[in-house]
Coordinates of C-alpha atoms (C1' of nucleotides) in Angstrom, one line a residue:
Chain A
X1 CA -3.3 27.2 -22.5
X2 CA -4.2 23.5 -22.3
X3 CA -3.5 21.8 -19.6
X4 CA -0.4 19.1 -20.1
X5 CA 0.8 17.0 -16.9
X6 CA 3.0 13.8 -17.4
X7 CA 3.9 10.9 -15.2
X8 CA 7.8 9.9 -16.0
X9 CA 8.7 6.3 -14.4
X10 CA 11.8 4.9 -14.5
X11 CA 11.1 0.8 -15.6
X12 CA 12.7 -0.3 -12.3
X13 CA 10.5 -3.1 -12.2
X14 CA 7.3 -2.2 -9.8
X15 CA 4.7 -0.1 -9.7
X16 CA 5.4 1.5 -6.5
X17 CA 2.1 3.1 -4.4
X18 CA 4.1 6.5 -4.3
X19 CA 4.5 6.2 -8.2
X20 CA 0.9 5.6 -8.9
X21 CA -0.5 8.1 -6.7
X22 CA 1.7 10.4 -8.6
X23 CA 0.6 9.5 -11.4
X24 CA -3.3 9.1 -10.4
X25 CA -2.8 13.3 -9.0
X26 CA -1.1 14.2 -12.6
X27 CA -4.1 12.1 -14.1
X28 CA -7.0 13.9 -12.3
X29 CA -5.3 17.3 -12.5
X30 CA -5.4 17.0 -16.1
X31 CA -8.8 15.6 -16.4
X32 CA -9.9 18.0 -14.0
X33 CA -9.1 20.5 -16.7
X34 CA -9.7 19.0 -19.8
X35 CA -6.3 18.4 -20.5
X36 CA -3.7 15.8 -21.5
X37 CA -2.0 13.3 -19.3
X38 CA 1.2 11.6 -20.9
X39 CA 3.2 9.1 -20.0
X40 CA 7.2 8.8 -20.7
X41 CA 9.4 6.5 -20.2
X42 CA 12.8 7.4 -18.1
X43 CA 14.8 4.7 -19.3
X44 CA 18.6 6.3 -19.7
X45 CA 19.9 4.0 -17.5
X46 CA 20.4 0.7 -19.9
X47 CA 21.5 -1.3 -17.0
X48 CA 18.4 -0.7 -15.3
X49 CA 15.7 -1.0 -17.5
X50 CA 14.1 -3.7 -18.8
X51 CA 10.8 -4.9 -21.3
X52 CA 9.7 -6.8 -18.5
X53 CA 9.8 -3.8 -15.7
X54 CA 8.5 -1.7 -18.1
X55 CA 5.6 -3.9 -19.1
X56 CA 4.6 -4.2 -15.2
X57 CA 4.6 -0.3 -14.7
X58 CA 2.6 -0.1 -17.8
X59 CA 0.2 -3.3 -16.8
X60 CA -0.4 -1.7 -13.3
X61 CA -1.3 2.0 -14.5
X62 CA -3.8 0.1 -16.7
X63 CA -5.2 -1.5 -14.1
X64 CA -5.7 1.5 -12.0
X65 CA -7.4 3.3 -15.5
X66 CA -4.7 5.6 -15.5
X67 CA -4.7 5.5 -19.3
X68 CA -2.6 7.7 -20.8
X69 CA -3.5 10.3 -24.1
X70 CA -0.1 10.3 -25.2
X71 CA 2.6 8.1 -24.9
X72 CA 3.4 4.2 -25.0
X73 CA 1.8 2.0 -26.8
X74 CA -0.7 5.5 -27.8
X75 CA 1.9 7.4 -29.9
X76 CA 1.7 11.4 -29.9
X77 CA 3.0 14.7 -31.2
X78 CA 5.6 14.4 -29.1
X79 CA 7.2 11.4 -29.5
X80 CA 8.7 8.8 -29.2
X81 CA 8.2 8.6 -25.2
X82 CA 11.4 6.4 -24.6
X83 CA 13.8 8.7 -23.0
X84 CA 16.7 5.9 -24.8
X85 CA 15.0 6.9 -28.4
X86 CA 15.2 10.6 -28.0
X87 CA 19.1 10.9 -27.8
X88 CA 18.9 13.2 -31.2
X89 CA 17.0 15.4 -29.2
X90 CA 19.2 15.5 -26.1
X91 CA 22.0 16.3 -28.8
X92 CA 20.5 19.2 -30.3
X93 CA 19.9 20.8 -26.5
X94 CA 22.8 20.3 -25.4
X95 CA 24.6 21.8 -28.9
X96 CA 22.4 24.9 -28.1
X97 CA 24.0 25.0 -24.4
X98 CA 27.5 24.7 -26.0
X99 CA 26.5 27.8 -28.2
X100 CA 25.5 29.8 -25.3
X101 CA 29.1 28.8 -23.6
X102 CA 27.7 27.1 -20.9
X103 CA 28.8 23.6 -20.7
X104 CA 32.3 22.4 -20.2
X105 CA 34.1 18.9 -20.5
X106 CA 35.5 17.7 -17.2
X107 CA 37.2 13.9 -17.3
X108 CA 34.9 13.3 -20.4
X109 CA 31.9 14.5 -18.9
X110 CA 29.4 17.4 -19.6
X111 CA 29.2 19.8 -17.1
X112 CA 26.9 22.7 -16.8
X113 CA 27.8 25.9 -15.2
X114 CA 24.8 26.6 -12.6
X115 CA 24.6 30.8 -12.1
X116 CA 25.5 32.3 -9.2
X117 CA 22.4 33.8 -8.0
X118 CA 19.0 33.0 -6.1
X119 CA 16.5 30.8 -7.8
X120 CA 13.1 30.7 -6.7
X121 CA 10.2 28.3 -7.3
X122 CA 7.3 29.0 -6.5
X123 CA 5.4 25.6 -6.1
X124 CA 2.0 25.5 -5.7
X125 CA 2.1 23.2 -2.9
X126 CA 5.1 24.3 -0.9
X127 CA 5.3 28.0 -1.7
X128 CA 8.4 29.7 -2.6
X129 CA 12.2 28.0 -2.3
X130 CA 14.8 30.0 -2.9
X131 CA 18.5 28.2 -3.5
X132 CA 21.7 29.5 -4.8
X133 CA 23.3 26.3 -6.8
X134 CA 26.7 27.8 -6.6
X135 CA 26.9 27.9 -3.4
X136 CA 24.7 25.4 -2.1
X137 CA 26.9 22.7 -4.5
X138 CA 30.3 23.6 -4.1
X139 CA 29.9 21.4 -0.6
X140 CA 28.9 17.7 -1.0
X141 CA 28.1 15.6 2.1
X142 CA 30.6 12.6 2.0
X143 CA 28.5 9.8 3.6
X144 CA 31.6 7.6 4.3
X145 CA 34.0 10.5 5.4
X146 CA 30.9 12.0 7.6
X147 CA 31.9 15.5 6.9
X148 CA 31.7 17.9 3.7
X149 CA 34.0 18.3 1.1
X150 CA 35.0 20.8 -1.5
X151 CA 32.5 20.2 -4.8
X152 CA 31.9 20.6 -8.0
X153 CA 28.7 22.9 -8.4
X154 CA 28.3 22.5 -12.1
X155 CA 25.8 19.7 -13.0
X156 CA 27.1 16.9 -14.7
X157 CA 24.4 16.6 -17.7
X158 CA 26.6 13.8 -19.8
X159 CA 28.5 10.6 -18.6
X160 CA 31.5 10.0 -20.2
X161 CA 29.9 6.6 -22.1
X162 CA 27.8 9.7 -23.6
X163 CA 24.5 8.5 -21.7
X164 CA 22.7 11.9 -20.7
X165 CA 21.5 12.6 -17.0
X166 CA 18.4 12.5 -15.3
X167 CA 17.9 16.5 -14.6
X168 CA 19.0 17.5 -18.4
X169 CA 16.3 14.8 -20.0
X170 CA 14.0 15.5 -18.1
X171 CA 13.7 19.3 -18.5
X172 CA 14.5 18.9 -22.3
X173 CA 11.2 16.4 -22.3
X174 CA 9.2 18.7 -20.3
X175 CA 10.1 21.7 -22.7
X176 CA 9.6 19.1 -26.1
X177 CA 6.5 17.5 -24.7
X178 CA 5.2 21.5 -23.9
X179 CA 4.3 20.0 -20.2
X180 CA 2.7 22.9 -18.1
X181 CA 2.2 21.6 -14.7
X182 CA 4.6 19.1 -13.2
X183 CA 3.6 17.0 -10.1
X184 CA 5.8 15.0 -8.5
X185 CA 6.9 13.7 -5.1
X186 CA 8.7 16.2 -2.7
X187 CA 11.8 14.6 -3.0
X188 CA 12.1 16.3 -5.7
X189 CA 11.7 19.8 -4.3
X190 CA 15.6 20.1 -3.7
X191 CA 16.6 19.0 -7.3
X192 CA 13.9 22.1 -8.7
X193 CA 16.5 24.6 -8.9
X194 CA 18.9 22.8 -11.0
X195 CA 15.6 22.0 -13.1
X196 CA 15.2 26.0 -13.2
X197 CA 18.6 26.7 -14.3
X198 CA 18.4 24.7 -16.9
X199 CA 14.6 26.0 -18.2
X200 CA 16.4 29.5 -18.7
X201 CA 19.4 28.6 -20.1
X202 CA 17.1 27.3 -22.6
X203 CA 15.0 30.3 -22.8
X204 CA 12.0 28.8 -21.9
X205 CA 9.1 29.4 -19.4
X206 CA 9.4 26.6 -16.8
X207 CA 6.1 24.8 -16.5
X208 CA 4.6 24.9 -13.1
X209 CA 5.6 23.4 -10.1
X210 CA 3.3 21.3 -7.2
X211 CA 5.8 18.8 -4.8
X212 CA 3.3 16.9 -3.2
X213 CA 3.6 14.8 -0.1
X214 CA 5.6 11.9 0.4
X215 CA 3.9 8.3 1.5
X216 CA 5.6 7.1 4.1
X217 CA 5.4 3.7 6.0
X218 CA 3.7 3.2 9.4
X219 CA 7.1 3.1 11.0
X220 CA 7.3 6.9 9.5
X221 CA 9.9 6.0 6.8
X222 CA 9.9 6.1 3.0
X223 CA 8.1 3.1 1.5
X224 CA 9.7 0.2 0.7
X225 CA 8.9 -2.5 -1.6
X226 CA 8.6 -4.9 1.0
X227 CA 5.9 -2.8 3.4
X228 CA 2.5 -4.0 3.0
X229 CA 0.8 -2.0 0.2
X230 CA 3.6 -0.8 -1.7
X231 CA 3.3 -2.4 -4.8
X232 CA 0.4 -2.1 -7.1
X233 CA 0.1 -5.3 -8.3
X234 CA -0.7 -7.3 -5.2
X235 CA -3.9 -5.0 -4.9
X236 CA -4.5 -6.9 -8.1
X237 CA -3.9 -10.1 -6.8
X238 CA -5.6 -9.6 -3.2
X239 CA -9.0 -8.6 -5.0
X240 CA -9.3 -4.6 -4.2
X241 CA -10.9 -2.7 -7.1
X242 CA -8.9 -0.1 -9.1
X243 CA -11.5 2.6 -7.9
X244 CA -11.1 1.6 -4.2
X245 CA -7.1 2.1 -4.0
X246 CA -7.4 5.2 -6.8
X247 CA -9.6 6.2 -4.0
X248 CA -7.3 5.8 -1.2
X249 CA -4.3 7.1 -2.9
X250 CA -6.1 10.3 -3.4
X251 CA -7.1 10.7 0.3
X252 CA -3.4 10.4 1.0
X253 CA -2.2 13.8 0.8
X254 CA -5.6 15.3 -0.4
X255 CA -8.8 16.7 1.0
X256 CA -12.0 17.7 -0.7
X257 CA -12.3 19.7 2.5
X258 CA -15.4 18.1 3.0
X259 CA -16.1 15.1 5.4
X260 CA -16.8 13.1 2.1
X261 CA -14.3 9.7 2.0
X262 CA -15.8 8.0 -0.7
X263 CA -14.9 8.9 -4.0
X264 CA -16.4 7.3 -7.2
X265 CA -13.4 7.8 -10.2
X266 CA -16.0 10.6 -11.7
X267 CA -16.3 12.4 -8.2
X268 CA -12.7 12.5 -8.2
X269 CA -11.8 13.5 -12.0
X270 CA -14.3 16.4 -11.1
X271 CA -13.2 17.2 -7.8
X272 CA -9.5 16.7 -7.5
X273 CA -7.4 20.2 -7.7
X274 CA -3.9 21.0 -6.3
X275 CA -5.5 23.5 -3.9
X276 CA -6.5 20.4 -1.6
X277 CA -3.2 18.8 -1.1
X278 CA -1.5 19.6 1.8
X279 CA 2.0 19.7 2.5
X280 CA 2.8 17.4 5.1
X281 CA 3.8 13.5 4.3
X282 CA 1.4 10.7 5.4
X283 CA 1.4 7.3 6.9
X284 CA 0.2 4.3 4.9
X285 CA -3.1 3.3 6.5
X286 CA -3.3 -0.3 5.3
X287 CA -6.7 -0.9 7.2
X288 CA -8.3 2.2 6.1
X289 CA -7.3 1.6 2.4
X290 CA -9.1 -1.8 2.9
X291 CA -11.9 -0.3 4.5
X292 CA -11.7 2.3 1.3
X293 CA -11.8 -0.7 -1.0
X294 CA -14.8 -2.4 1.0
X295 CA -17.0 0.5 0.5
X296 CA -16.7 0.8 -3.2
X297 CA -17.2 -3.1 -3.3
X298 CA -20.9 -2.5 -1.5
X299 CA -21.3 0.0 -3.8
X300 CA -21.2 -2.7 -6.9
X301 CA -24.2 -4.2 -8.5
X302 CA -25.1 -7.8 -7.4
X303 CA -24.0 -8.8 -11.3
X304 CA -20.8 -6.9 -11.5
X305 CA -19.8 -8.5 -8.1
X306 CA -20.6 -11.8 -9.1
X307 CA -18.3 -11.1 -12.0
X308 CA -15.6 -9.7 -10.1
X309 CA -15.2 -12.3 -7.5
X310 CA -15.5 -15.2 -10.1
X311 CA -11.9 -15.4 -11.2
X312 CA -11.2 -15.4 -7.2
X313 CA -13.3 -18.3 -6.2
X314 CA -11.9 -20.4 -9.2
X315 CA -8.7 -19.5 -8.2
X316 CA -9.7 -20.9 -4.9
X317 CA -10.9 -24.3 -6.6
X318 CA -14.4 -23.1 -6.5
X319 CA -16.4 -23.2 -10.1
X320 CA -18.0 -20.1 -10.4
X321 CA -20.6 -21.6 -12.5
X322 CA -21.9 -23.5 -9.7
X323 CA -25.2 -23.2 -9.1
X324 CA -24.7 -22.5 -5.6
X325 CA -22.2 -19.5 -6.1
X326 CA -25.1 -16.7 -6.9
X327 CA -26.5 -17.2 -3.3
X328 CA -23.3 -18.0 -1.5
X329 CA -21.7 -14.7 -2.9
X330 CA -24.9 -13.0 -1.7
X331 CA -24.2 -14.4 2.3
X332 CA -20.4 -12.9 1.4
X333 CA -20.7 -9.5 0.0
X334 CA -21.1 -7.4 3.1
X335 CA -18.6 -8.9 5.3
X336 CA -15.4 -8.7 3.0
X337 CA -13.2 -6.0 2.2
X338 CA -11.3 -7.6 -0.5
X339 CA -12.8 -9.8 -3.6
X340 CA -9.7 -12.2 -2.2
X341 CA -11.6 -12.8 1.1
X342 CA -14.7 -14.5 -0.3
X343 CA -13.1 -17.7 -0.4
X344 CA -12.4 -17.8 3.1
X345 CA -16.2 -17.2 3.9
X346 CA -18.3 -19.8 1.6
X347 CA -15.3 -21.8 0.9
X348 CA -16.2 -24.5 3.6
X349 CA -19.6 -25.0 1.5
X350 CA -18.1 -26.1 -0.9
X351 CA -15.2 -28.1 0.0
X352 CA -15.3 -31.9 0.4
X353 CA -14.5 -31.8 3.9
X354 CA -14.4 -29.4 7.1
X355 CA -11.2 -27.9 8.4
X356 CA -11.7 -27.3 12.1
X357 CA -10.4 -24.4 13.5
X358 CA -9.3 -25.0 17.1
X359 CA -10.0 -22.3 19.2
X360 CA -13.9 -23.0 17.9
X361 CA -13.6 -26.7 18.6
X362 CA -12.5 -26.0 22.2
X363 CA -15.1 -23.1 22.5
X364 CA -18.2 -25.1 21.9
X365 CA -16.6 -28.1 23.7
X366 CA -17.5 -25.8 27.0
X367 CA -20.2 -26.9 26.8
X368 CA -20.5 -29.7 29.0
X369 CA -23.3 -31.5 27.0
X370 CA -22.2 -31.0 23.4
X371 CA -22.9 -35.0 22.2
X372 CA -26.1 -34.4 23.4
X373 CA -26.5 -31.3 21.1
X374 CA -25.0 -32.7 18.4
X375 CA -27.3 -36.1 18.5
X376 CA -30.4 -33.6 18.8
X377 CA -29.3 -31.8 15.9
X378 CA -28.6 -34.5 13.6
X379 CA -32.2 -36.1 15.1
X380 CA -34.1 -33.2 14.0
X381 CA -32.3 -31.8 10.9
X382 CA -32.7 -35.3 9.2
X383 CA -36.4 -35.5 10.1
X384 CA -36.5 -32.2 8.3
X385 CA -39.1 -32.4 5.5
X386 CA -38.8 -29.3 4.1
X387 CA -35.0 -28.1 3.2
X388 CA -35.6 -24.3 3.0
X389 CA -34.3 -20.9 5.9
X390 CA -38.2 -21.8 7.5
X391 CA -37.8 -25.6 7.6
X392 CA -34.0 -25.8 8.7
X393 CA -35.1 -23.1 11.7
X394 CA -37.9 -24.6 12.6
X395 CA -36.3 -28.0 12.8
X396 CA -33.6 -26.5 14.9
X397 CA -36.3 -25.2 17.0
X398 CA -38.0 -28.5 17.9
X399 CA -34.3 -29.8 18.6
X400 CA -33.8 -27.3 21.2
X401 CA -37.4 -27.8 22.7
X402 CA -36.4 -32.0 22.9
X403 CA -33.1 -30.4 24.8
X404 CA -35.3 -27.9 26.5
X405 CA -33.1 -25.3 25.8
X406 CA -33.1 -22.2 23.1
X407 CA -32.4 -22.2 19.6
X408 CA -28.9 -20.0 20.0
X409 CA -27.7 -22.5 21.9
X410 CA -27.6 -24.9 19.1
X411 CA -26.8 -22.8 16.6
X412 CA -22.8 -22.4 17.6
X413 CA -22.3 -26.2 17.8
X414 CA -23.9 -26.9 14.3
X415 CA -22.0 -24.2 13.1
X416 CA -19.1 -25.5 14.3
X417 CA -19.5 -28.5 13.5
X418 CA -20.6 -28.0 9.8
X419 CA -18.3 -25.0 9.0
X420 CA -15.4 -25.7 11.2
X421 CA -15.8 -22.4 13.1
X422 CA -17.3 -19.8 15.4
X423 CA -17.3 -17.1 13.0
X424 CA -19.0 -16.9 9.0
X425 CA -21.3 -16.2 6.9
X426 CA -25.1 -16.7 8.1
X427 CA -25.8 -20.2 8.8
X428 CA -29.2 -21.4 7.9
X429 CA -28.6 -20.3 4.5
X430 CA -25.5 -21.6 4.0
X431 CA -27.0 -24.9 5.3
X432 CA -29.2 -24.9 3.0
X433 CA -26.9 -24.2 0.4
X434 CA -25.3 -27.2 1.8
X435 CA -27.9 -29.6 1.4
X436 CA -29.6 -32.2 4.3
X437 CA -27.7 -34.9 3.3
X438 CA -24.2 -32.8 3.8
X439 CA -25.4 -31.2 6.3
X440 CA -26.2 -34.2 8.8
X441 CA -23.0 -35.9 7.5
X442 CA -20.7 -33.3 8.4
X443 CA -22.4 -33.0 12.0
X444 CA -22.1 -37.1 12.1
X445 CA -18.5 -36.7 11.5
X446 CA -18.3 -34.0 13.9
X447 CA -19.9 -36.2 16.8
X448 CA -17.1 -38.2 15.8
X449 CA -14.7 -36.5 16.8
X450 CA -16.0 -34.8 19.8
X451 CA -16.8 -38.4 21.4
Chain B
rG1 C1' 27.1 17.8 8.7
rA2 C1' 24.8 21.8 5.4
rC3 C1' 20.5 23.2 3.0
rC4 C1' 15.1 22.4 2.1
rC5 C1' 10.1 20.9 3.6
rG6 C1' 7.0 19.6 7.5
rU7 C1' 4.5 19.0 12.7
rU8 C1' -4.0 18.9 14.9
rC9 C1' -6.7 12.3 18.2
rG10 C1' -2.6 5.8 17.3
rU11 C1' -3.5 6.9 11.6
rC12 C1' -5.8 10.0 7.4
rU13 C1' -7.6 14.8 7.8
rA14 C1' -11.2 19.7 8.6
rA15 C1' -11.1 24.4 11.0
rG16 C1' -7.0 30.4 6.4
rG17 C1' -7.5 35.2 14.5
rG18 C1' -13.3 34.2 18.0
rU19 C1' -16.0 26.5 17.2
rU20 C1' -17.9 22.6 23.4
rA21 C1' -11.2 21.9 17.9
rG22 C1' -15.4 18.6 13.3
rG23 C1' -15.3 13.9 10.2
rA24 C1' -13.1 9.1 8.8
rC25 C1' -10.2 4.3 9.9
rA26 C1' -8.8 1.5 14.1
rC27 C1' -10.2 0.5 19.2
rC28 C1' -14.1 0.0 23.2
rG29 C1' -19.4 -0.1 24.8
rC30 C1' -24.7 -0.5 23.8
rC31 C1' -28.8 -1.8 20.4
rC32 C1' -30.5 -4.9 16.4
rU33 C1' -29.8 -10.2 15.3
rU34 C1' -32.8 -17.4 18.4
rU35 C1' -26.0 -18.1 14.8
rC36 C1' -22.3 -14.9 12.1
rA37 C1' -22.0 -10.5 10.1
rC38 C1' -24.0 -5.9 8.1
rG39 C1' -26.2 -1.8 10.2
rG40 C1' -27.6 1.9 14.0
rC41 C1' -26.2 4.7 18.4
rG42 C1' -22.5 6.2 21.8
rG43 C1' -17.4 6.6 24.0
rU44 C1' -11.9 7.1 24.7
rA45 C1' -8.4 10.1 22.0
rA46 C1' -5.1 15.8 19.2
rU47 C1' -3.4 21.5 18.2
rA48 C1' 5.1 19.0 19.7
rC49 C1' 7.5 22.6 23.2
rG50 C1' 8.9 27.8 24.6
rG51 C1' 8.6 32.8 23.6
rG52 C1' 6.2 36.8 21.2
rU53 C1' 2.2 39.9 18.1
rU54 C1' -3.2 40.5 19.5
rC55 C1' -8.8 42.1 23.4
rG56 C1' -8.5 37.1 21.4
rA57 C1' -3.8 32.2 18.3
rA58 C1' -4.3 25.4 16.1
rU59 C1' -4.3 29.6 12.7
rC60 C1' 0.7 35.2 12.2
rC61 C1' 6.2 35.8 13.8
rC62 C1' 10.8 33.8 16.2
rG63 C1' 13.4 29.9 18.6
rU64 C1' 13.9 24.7 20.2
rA65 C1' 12.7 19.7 19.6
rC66 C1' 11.2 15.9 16.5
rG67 C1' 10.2 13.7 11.6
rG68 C1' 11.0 13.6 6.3
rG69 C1' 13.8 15.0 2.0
rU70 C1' 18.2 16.6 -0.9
rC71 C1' 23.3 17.0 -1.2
rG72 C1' 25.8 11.1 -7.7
rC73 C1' 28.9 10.6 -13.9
rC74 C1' 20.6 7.0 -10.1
rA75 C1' 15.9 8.5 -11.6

RNA sequence: GACCCGUUCGUCUAAGGGUUAGGACACCGCCCUUUCACGGCGGUAAUACGGGUUCGAAUCCCGUACGGGUCGCCA
């Protein structure tokens, strides 16, 4: 049987980390066996769903490369993928529950009678989880009153305003769309049985099961919106490559078993399986997924990083088509971790002025005889006949033998004083990206304000 | 509160009865570098606790603690 998985967002107006890496595991698993991913819209709840919160959970699995083989925007067999367009469907379901005697109406509401009796599922993460839904539901916690009352156990599967529920759509979808494996966060592990119920009242062979793992924050709570990481799209916006977060998703809750952390999307597709997740949730690791990120950006070509990064420079006011970008993106590359942090590296080079940072200021002004530096600098650089890594060094060089000190010791204070700080990329380069004339004018204005 | 799932360095994880408990991120140190990084090498650091079973337990069983989840006419 052909592998069918499905990833089933509700348009609530993010794509959420713990969403995508849901959907990136039903994506690989069905890759991994030459099967077909689908995507379907939950959208039953009018109120909340939107074109707009769709378009952004759409937009951000496309980003990833999550594409789906059936679904929006694709069509399929099974469609249409709106869970508001398939209400015919629901219809006919439930008039086959009615048939069977096993929904009632309660204050205008559908109920189905859950049997009394153990259900187990057997999840290929968790192992089996037995429940009896007639007696687990006939208590309900009452948050407010902080103490159980008496319940119904019977699942409501219609509202009164004749919108269907969540449990009863989605198993009539997973039936309709034939999907045989479904993955999903552990949170739903509890709701299972219910699901379960309502696969053999139908008569049908429930596909399998895997909960996997939740995220969790680094506090050790569920993520929110607002911890750093959760939301897909600012991986867009910070300059991390699909690949590099795909990557780090897939780390979170699975292991190749091997000590291998770097994943290309091909390694992955070919190596994922549900026998490698494990069963216990995970912190968000903002700092490794950036390290994650920065090892798939060494691992681009010099073209396609130039490529990459240009839309991020430009959006820093630098022209990518500068000449000077090629090389400054070269004295870049292997110190960020994020296409967003380039700027912050060669920007200075091509800025109009220099921002001094303070802490650098007061570090070089230590030195008791910085004027004196400076002046020897500027002396030697502007008697500098050849502007090239050799004539800038060994210019420097004769302007620490007139001090009678060593080269290092001049090279802080001109970097200071041309890029505004103790840290960046490598400096002779850069100054010779920057040119003589800018060069000796930005230590000029430094002495300037050192005196 | 009831039920369910879980618990190995700070974090992600490997080890499916016998290992000096391995790797990675982070952190610290050293080397390289006439600057800044990259890089290389090394270090600190873990089996939640208590009972069993066994010649032998991170691994199997029970209990406790802690964490997470579910208990909607949300999905």
């Amino acid at each position: 049987m052909t592998v069918r998985t499905r990833f089933a967002p509700s348009p609530t107006g993010f794509l959420h980390i713990g969403g995508a890496r849901t959907a990136l595991y039903n994506w690989l698993y069905a890759k991994r066996h030459g099967g077909t991913f689908l995507l379907r819209v939950e959208d039953t709840d009018a109120d909340r769903s939107t074109t707009e919160s769709m378009q952004i959970i759409l937009d951000g699995l496309r980003w990833l490369g999550l594409e789906w083989d059936e679904g929006p925007g694709v069509g399929g067999p099974c469609g249409p993928y709106f869970q508001s367009e398939r209400v015919g469907i629901y219809d006919r379901y439930l008039a086959k529950l009615e048939a069977a005697g096993l929904v009632y109406e309660d204050e205008g509401a559908i109920r189905f009678r859950v049997p009394d009796k153990l259900i187990t599922v057997s999840d290929l993460v968790c192992g089996e989880v037995s429940t009896n839904l007639k007696e687990a539901g006939s208590r309900r916690y009452d948050a407010d009153l902080k103490r159980e009352v008496e319940a119904n156990p019977d699942i409501v599967i219609k509202r009164p305003n004749g919108g269907y529920i969540f449990h009863f759509v989605n198993v009539v979808d997973d039936i309709e769309m034939a999907i045989t494996h479904v993955i999903r966060g552990e949170d739903h592990l509890s709701n299972t049985p219910k699901h379960l119920a309502l696969f053999e009242a139908f008569g049908v062979t429930p596909p399998q099961f895997a909960h996997i793992p939740l995220n969790l924050n680094p506090s050790g709570t569920k993520m929110s919106k607002r911890d750093q990481g959760a939301l897909i799209h600012e991986y867009q916006d910070a300059g991390f490559l699909p690949s590099g977060v795909n990557n780090y998703m897939a780390l979170l809750g699975w292991s190749a078993k091997d000590d291998q952390e770097i994943f290309t999307m091909e390694e992955l597709k070919s190596r994922f399986d549900l026998t490698g997740v494990n069963s216990s949730n995970s912190k968000f690791d903002f700092d490794k997924c950036r390290w994650v990120n920065g090892e798939h950006l060494k691992r681009l070509t010099t073209e396609e990083f130039e490529q990459l990064a240009g839309p991020f420079l430009a959006k820093a006011g630098i022209a990518p088509e500068d000449p000077r970008v090629p090389t400054a993106l070269g004295l870049a590359r292997d110190r960020v971790q994020t296409l967003g942090e380039v700027p912050a590296i060669i920007g200075t080079i091509f800025a109009g002025s220099v921002t001094y940072d303070e802490a650098s200021v007061a570090k070089v002004k230590e030195k008791a005889d910085l004027a004196a530096v400076i002046e020897a600098l500027i002396t030697s650089l502007e008697a500098a006949s050849d502007w090239s890594i050799d004539g800038i060094k060994a210019a420097v060089t004769s302007g620490a033998e007139s001090l009678g000190v060593k080269m290092g010791t001049l090279m802080l204070p001109c970097r200071v004083a041309t890029m505004g700080s103790t840290s960046g990329a490598d400096l002779v380069p850069v100054l010779v990206l920057l040119g003589k004339e800018e060069t000796v004018k930005r230590l000029r204005g430094f002495g300037g304000i050192i005196a």
